[in-house]
């Protein structure tokens, strides 16, 4: 036997094998063709068994070629079987009545939730003023949520913010104000922080949800005054609602600010004329605020003689509801696509 003749034989074997595998119909024929060439008594196997007859100097080249052909045919057989199996699967599905010509279900394109959009808008306004974003945990220690904010244990001020208790000293936070304490405790003034997040209260009706969103802001430095608070909030309100919108401070009480004020804006629905949304007053309350109480500074180890600061907290849902004219807060949490895709 001579080399070129053997190579031609091998090549022919390969071509015939390929043609037979390609033409095979059904699993049986594929298996038969595979056995014919690659089985224990197959043509290629026999060929390899007779390598002894090949002159020694040609054995490596012929051997390599035969092995390559073997691998090729194996792969082809495997592919043919795979194709056959998926054809069988498709046939079975067709029998069950699956219609492959039906168009697929398109995933619906989502958008950012209105609450996320409004939160980001608020945060961005304060970032432009040099505020830095910080966040705190939603499961919070009583110490940060109440104690260090000057709500003593059993004090009636806690009644306004009843919440869910994990244990006697761990709650779902009722406001974002604990972030004030956490940041002050770990850093030194000057601080300008904006802290968005989820908060929880024992409250549920068309305008109150047991879970809602707040944005807290606070500044601590030397010589921070009520005028700074007022100027900053006025800037904020004008950015959010336009420069013409009026704003007013109303005296209020929070255990962790002194003095405290609630901030109202001119009703965005009736422009101050009086309507059902503002209960005929012409004003809408949008946030709570005040100068940080010296008692809070003592809890975090700041000297109230050296530092002063202001803080405010606003409810995101309320702002979002006023923006789009919504009267039921629960729509935000129902994941109704028809509702959400409007924004
Ligand atoms: N944490 C208060 C609340 O949720 C709001 C507030 C924040 C008031 C900061 C004053 C200063 O009711």
CSV table of C-alpha atoms and ligand atoms in Angstrom, one decimal:
chain,number,residue,atom,x,y,z
A,1,UNK,CA,0.0,0.0,0.0
A,2,UNK,CA,1.3,3.4,-0.8
A,3,UNK,CA,0.7,6.8,1.0
A,4,UNK,CA,-1.1,8.8,-1.7
A,5,UNK,CA,-3.5,5.9,-2.5
A,6,UNK,CA,-4.3,5.5,1.2
A,7,UNK,CA,-5.0,9.2,1.6
A,8,UNK,CA,-7.3,9.1,-1.3
A,9,UNK,CA,-9.1,6.1,0.1
A,10,UNK,CA,-9.5,7.9,3.5
A,11,UNK,CA,-10.8,11.0,1.8
A,12,UNK,CA,-13.4,9.0,-0.1
A,13,UNK,CA,-14.4,7.3,3.2
A,14,UNK,CA,-14.9,10.6,4.8
A,15,UNK,CA,-17.0,12.0,2.0
A,16,UNK,CA,-19.2,9.0,1.8
A,17,UNK,CA,-19.6,9.0,5.6
A,18,UNK,CA,-20.6,12.6,5.6
A,19,UNK,CA,-23.0,12.2,2.7
A,20,UNK,CA,-24.7,9.2,4.4
A,21,UNK,CA,-25.0,11.0,7.8
A,22,UNK,CA,-26.4,14.1,6.1
A,23,UNK,CA,-29.0,12.1,4.1
A,24,UNK,CA,-30.0,9.9,7.1
A,25,UNK,CA,-33.7,10.3,8.1
A,26,UNK,CA,-34.8,9.6,11.6
A,27,UNK,CA,-32.8,8.4,14.6
A,28,UNK,CA,-32.5,4.8,13.2
A,29,UNK,CA,-30.8,5.8,10.0
A,30,UNK,CA,-28.4,8.1,11.7
A,31,UNK,CA,-27.4,5.4,14.1
A,32,UNK,CA,-27.0,2.9,11.3
A,33,UNK,CA,-24.7,5.3,9.4
A,34,UNK,CA,-22.7,5.9,12.5
A,35,UNK,CA,-22.2,2.2,13.1
A,36,UNK,CA,-21.3,1.6,9.5
A,37,UNK,CA,-18.3,4.0,9.7
A,38,UNK,CA,-17.5,4.3,13.4
A,39,UNK,CA,-18.8,1.1,15.0
A,40,UNK,CA,-16.6,-1.7,16.3
A,41,UNK,CA,-16.6,-3.3,12.9
A,42,UNK,CA,-17.1,0.0,11.0
A,43,UNK,CA,-15.2,1.0,7.9
A,44,UNK,CA,-13.0,3.6,9.6
A,45,UNK,CA,-12.3,1.3,12.5
A,46,UNK,CA,-11.2,-1.5,10.2
A,47,UNK,CA,-9.0,0.9,8.4
A,48,UNK,CA,-7.3,2.0,11.6
A,49,UNK,CA,-6.9,-1.7,12.6
A,50,UNK,CA,-4.9,-2.2,9.4
A,51,UNK,CA,-2.4,0.5,10.1
A,52,UNK,CA,0.2,-2.2,10.6
A,53,UNK,CA,0.3,-2.7,6.9
A,54,UNK,CA,1.1,0.9,6.2
A,55,UNK,CA,4.8,1.6,5.7
A,56,UNK,CA,6.3,2.8,9.0
A,57,UNK,CA,7.4,6.2,7.6
A,58,UNK,CA,3.9,7.0,6.5
A,59,UNK,CA,2.1,5.9,9.6
A,60,UNK,CA,2.1,9.2,11.5
A,61,UNK,CA,0.6,11.2,8.7
A,62,UNK,CA,-2.0,8.6,7.8
A,63,UNK,CA,-2.8,8.0,11.4
A,64,UNK,CA,-3.4,11.7,12.1
A,65,UNK,CA,-5.6,12.0,9.1
A,66,UNK,CA,-7.7,9.0,10.1
A,67,UNK,CA,-8.1,10.3,13.6
A,68,UNK,CA,-9.3,13.7,12.3
A,69,UNK,CA,-11.8,12.1,10.0
A,70,UNK,CA,-13.0,10.0,12.9
A,71,UNK,CA,-13.6,13.1,15.0
A,72,UNK,CA,-15.3,14.9,12.2
A,73,UNK,CA,-17.7,12.0,11.5
A,74,UNK,CA,-18.4,11.6,15.3
A,75,UNK,CA,-19.3,15.3,15.5
A,76,UNK,CA,-21.6,15.1,12.4
A,77,UNK,CA,-23.4,12.1,13.8
A,78,UNK,CA,-23.9,13.9,17.1
A,79,UNK,CA,-25.3,17.0,15.3
A,80,UNK,CA,-27.6,14.8,13.2
A,81,UNK,CA,-29.0,13.1,16.3
A,82,UNK,CA,-29.5,16.5,18.1
A,83,UNK,CA,-31.4,17.7,15.1
A,84,UNK,CA,-33.5,14.6,15.0
A,85,UNK,CA,-34.3,15.0,18.7
A,86,UNK,CA,-35.5,18.6,18.4
A,87,UNK,CA,-37.5,17.6,15.4
A,88,UNK,CA,-39.2,15.0,17.4
A,89,UNK,CA,-39.8,17.4,20.3
A,90,UNK,CA,-41.4,19.9,17.9
A,91,UNK,CA,-43.6,17.2,16.4
A,92,UNK,CA,-44.8,16.2,19.8
A,93,UNK,CA,-45.6,19.9,20.7
A,94,UNK,CA,-47.5,20.3,17.4
A,95,UNK,CA,-49.6,17.3,18.2
A,96,UNK,CA,-50.4,18.9,21.5
A,97,UNK,CA,-51.7,21.9,19.6
A,98,UNK,CA,-48.8,24.3,20.1
A,99,UNK,CA,-48.8,26.9,17.3
A,100,UNK,CA,-45.3,28.0,16.4
A,101,UNK,CA,-46.6,30.6,14.0
A,102,UNK,CA,-48.1,32.7,16.9
A,103,UNK,CA,-46.2,35.9,17.6
A,104,UNK,CA,-44.4,35.8,21.0
A,105,UNK,CA,-45.5,37.8,24.0
A,106,UNK,CA,-43.6,41.1,24.0
A,107,UNK,CA,-42.3,42.1,27.4
A,108,UNK,CA,-43.8,45.4,28.4
A,109,UNK,CA,-41.3,48.2,28.6
A,110,UNK,CA,-41.2,49.6,32.1
A,111,UNK,CA,-40.3,53.1,33.4
A,112,UNK,CA,-39.1,54.5,36.7
A,113,UNK,CA,-41.8,54.7,39.3
A,114,UNK,CA,-43.2,58.2,39.9
A,115,UNK,CA,-42.0,58.1,43.5
A,116,UNK,CA,-38.4,57.4,42.3
A,117,UNK,CA,-38.7,60.2,39.8
A,118,UNK,CA,-39.9,62.7,42.3
A,119,UNK,CA,-37.3,61.6,44.9
A,120,UNK,CA,-34.5,62.0,42.4
A,121,UNK,CA,-35.8,65.4,41.4
A,122,UNK,CA,-35.8,66.6,45.1
A,123,UNK,CA,-32.4,65.1,45.8
A,124,UNK,CA,-30.9,66.7,42.7
A,125,UNK,CA,-32.1,70.2,43.7
A,126,UNK,CA,-30.3,69.8,47.0
A,127,UNK,CA,-27.2,68.3,45.4
A,128,UNK,CA,-26.9,71.5,43.4
A,129,UNK,CA,-26.7,73.4,46.7
A,130,UNK,CA,-23.8,71.2,47.8
A,131,UNK,CA,-25.7,68.6,49.8
A,132,UNK,CA,-24.4,65.1,49.9
A,133,UNK,CA,-26.6,62.0,49.8
A,134,UNK,CA,-26.6,59.6,52.8
A,135,UNK,CA,-28.8,56.7,53.7
A,136,UNK,CA,-29.7,54.7,56.8
A,137,UNK,CA,-31.3,51.4,57.6
A,138,UNK,CA,-35.1,50.9,57.5
A,139,UNK,CA,-34.9,48.5,60.5
A,140,UNK,CA,-33.7,50.9,63.1
A,141,UNK,CA,-32.7,50.9,66.7
A,142,UNK,CA,-35.1,52.7,69.1
A,143,UNK,CA,-32.1,54.7,70.1
A,144,UNK,CA,-31.7,56.3,66.7
A,145,UNK,CA,-35.4,56.5,65.8
A,146,UNK,CA,-36.5,58.0,69.1
A,147,UNK,CA,-34.1,58.2,72.1
A,148,UNK,CA,-31.3,60.3,70.5
A,149,UNK,CA,-33.9,62.5,68.8
A,150,UNK,CA,-35.1,63.5,72.2
A,151,UNK,CA,-38.2,61.3,72.4
A,152,UNK,CA,-37.8,59.9,75.9
A,153,UNK,CA,-39.3,56.4,76.6
A,154,UNK,CA,-43.0,56.5,77.3
A,155,UNK,CA,-43.2,60.2,76.2
A,156,UNK,CA,-46.5,61.1,74.5
A,157,UNK,CA,-44.6,62.5,71.5
A,158,UNK,CA,-44.0,58.9,70.5
A,159,UNK,CA,-47.8,58.4,70.0
A,160,UNK,CA,-47.6,60.5,66.8
A,161,UNK,CA,-45.3,57.9,65.3
A,162,UNK,CA,-46.5,54.5,66.3
A,163,UNK,CA,-44.8,51.8,64.3
A,164,UNK,CA,-43.9,48.1,64.0
A,165,UNK,CA,-41.6,46.7,66.6
A,166,UNK,CA,-39.1,43.8,66.0
A,167,UNK,CA,-38.2,43.8,69.6
A,168,UNK,CA,-38.5,46.4,72.4
A,169,UNK,CA,-35.5,48.2,71.1
A,170,UNK,CA,-35.8,47.7,67.3
A,171,UNK,CA,-38.4,49.2,65.0
A,172,UNK,CA,-39.2,50.0,61.4
A,173,UNK,CA,-38.1,53.6,61.3
A,174,UNK,CA,-40.9,56.1,61.4
A,175,UNK,CA,-39.0,58.9,59.7
A,176,UNK,CA,-35.6,59.5,58.1
A,177,UNK,CA,-34.5,61.7,61.0
A,178,UNK,CA,-32.4,58.9,62.5
A,179,UNK,CA,-30.0,59.4,59.6
A,180,UNK,CA,-29.2,62.8,61.3
A,181,UNK,CA,-28.0,61.0,64.4
A,182,UNK,CA,-26.1,58.3,62.6
A,183,UNK,CA,-24.2,60.8,60.4
A,184,UNK,CA,-23.5,63.2,63.2
A,185,UNK,CA,-22.3,60.4,65.4
A,186,UNK,CA,-19.7,59.3,62.9
A,187,UNK,CA,-18.6,62.6,61.4
A,188,UNK,CA,-17.7,66.1,62.4
A,189,UNK,CA,-19.3,69.3,61.0
A,190,UNK,CA,-19.6,71.0,58.6
A,191,UNK,CA,-22.3,68.7,57.3
A,192,UNK,CA,-24.8,69.1,54.5
A,193,UNK,CA,-26.8,65.9,54.0
A,194,UNK,CA,-29.8,64.9,52.0
A,195,UNK,CA,-31.2,61.4,53.0
A,196,UNK,CA,-34.0,59.8,51.0
A,197,UNK,CA,-35.7,56.6,52.0
A,198,UNK,CA,-38.6,54.4,53.1
A,199,UNK,CA,-40.3,54.9,56.4
A,200,UNK,CA,-43.1,53.1,58.2
A,201,UNK,CA,-46.0,54.0,60.4
A,202,UNK,CA,-49.1,52.5,61.9
A,203,UNK,CA,-51.4,54.4,59.5
A,204,UNK,CA,-53.6,53.4,56.6
A,205,UNK,CA,-56.2,55.3,54.7
A,206,UNK,CA,-56.5,57.0,51.2
A,207,UNK,CA,-53.8,59.5,52.0
A,208,UNK,CA,-51.6,57.5,54.4
A,209,UNK,CA,-49.7,54.2,53.7
A,210,UNK,CA,-48.0,52.1,56.3
A,211,UNK,CA,-44.9,52.4,54.2
A,212,UNK,CA,-44.0,55.7,52.5
A,213,UNK,CA,-41.1,57.8,51.4
A,214,UNK,CA,-39.4,60.8,53.0
A,215,UNK,CA,-36.5,63.0,52.1
A,216,UNK,CA,-34.5,64.3,55.1
A,217,UNK,CA,-32.2,67.2,54.9
A,218,UNK,CA,-29.9,68.8,57.4
A,219,UNK,CA,-27.0,71.2,57.8
A,220,UNK,CA,-24.6,71.5,60.8
A,221,UNK,CA,-21.9,74.1,61.0
A,222,UNK,CA,-20.9,77.2,62.9
A,223,UNK,CA,-23.5,80.0,62.9
A,224,UNK,CA,-26.3,78.3,60.9
A,225,UNK,CA,-29.5,80.2,61.4
A,226,UNK,CA,-33.2,80.0,60.8
A,227,UNK,CA,-32.6,82.4,57.9
A,228,UNK,CA,-30.5,79.8,56.2
A,229,UNK,CA,-33.2,77.2,56.6
A,230,UNK,CA,-35.8,79.6,55.3
A,231,UNK,CA,-33.7,80.7,52.3
A,232,UNK,CA,-32.8,77.1,51.4
A,233,UNK,CA,-36.4,75.9,51.5
A,234,UNK,CA,-37.6,78.9,49.5
A,235,UNK,CA,-35.1,78.1,46.8
A,236,UNK,CA,-36.2,74.4,46.9
A,237,UNK,CA,-39.9,75.3,46.6
A,238,UNK,CA,-39.3,77.7,43.8
A,239,UNK,CA,-37.2,75.1,41.9
A,240,UNK,CA,-39.9,72.4,42.4
A,241,UNK,CA,-43.1,74.5,41.8
A,242,UNK,CA,-41.9,77.6,40.0
A,243,UNK,CA,-40.8,81.0,41.3
A,244,UNK,CA,-44.2,82.5,41.8
A,245,UNK,CA,-45.4,80.0,44.4
A,246,UNK,CA,-45.7,81.4,48.0
A,247,UNK,CA,-44.5,79.7,51.0
A,248,UNK,CA,-45.1,80.2,54.8
A,249,UNK,CA,-43.6,78.9,58.0
A,250,UNK,CA,-46.1,77.8,60.7
A,251,UNK,CA,-44.9,77.3,64.3
A,252,UNK,CA,-45.0,73.6,65.2
A,253,UNK,CA,-43.4,71.1,67.5
A,254,UNK,CA,-40.9,68.3,67.1
A,255,UNK,CA,-38.8,66.9,70.0
A,256,UNK,CA,-35.6,67.2,68.0
A,257,UNK,CA,-35.9,70.7,66.7
A,258,UNK,CA,-36.3,74.0,68.5
A,259,UNK,CA,-37.9,76.2,67.3
A,260,UNK,CA,-39.9,74.0,64.9
A,261,UNK,CA,-42.0,75.0,61.9
A,262,UNK,CA,-44.2,73.3,59.4
A,263,UNK,CA,-43.9,74.7,55.9
A,264,UNK,CA,-46.9,75.3,53.7
A,265,UNK,CA,-47.0,76.3,50.1
A,266,UNK,CA,-49.8,78.0,48.2
A,267,UNK,CA,-52.2,75.3,47.1
A,268,UNK,CA,-51.0,74.1,43.7
A,269,UNK,CA,-54.5,73.1,42.6
A,270,UNK,CA,-56.4,76.4,43.3
A,271,UNK,CA,-53.4,78.8,43.6
A,272,UNK,CA,-54.6,79.9,47.0
A,273,UNK,CA,-58.3,80.5,46.2
A,274,UNK,CA,-59.5,77.6,48.4
A,275,UNK,CA,-60.6,74.2,47.1
A,276,UNK,CA,-61.3,70.7,48.5
A,277,UNK,CA,-57.7,69.6,48.2
A,278,UNK,CA,-56.4,72.4,50.5
A,279,UNK,CA,-59.6,72.2,52.6
A,280,UNK,CA,-60.5,75.7,51.5
A,281,UNK,CA,-57.4,77.2,53.3
A,282,UNK,CA,-55.4,77.9,50.2
A,283,UNK,CA,-52.4,76.3,51.7
A,284,UNK,CA,-50.8,72.9,51.6
A,285,UNK,CA,-48.4,71.5,54.2
A,286,UNK,CA,-45.4,70.0,52.6
A,287,UNK,CA,-42.8,69.5,55.3
A,288,UNK,CA,-41.6,69.7,58.9
A,289,UNK,CA,-38.5,71.5,59.9
A,290,UNK,CA,-36.6,73.4,62.6
A,291,UNK,CA,-33.3,74.2,64.2
A,292,UNK,CA,-31.6,71.1,65.5
A,293,UNK,CA,-32.3,70.9,69.3
A,294,UNK,CA,-29.1,71.2,71.5
A,295,UNK,CA,-30.3,68.1,73.2
A,296,UNK,CA,-29.6,66.1,70.0
A,297,UNK,CA,-26.1,67.6,69.7
A,298,UNK,CA,-25.4,66.4,73.3
A,299,UNK,CA,-26.4,62.8,72.3
A,300,UNK,CA,-23.9,62.8,69.4
A,301,UNK,CA,-21.1,64.7,71.3
A,302,UNK,CA,-21.3,68.0,69.5
A,303,UNK,CA,-20.9,71.2,71.5
A,304,UNK,CA,-24.1,73.2,71.1
A,305,UNK,CA,-22.2,76.4,72.1
A,306,UNK,CA,-20.0,75.9,69.0
A,307,UNK,CA,-22.4,74.3,66.4
A,308,UNK,CA,-25.9,75.0,65.2
A,309,UNK,CA,-27.9,73.4,62.5
A,310,UNK,CA,-31.3,73.0,60.8
A,311,UNK,CA,-33.2,70.0,59.6
A,312,UNK,CA,-36.3,69.3,57.5
A,313,UNK,CA,-38.2,66.3,56.4
A,314,UNK,CA,-40.7,66.0,53.6
A,315,UNK,CA,-43.1,63.3,52.4
A,316,UNK,CA,-42.5,62.3,48.8
A,317,UNK,CA,-45.9,60.7,48.2
A,318,UNK,CA,-47.7,63.9,49.0
A,319,UNK,CA,-45.6,65.9,46.6
A,320,UNK,CA,-46.1,63.3,43.9
A,321,UNK,CA,-49.8,63.1,44.5
A,322,UNK,CA,-50.2,66.9,44.2
A,323,UNK,CA,-48.1,66.9,41.1
A,324,UNK,CA,-50.3,64.4,39.2
A,325,UNK,CA,-53.6,65.1,40.9
A,326,UNK,CA,-54.0,61.8,42.7
A,327,UNK,CA,-56.4,61.3,45.7
A,328,UNK,CA,-55.5,57.7,46.6
A,329,UNK,CA,-52.0,56.9,47.8
A,330,UNK,CA,-52.5,53.2,47.4
A,331,UNK,CA,-52.3,53.5,43.6
A,332,UNK,CA,-48.5,53.9,44.0
A,333,UNK,CA,-48.1,50.4,45.4
A,334,UNK,CA,-50.5,48.3,43.4
A,335,UNK,CA,-48.1,47.7,40.4
A,336,UNK,CA,-50.9,48.4,38.0
A,337,UNK,CA,-49.2,48.8,34.7
A,338,UNK,CA,-52.0,51.0,33.2
A,339,UNK,CA,-51.5,53.5,36.1
A,340,UNK,CA,-47.7,53.4,36.2
A,341,UNK,CA,-47.0,53.8,32.5
A,342,UNK,CA,-48.6,57.2,32.5
A,343,UNK,CA,-45.6,58.8,34.1
B,1,LIG,N1,-39.1,63.6,61.1
B,1,LIG,C1,-40.3,64.5,61.1
B,1,LIG,C2,-41.5,63.7,60.7
B,1,LIG,O1,-41.4,62.7,60.0
B,1,LIG,C3,-40.1,65.7,60.1
B,1,LIG,C4,-39.0,66.6,60.5
B,1,LIG,C5,-37.7,66.3,60.0
B,1,LIG,C6,-39.2,67.6,61.3
B,1,LIG,C7,-36.7,67.2,60.4
B,1,LIG,C8,-38.2,68.5,61.7
B,1,LIG,C9,-36.9,68.3,61.2
B,1,LIG,O2,-42.6,64.0,61.1
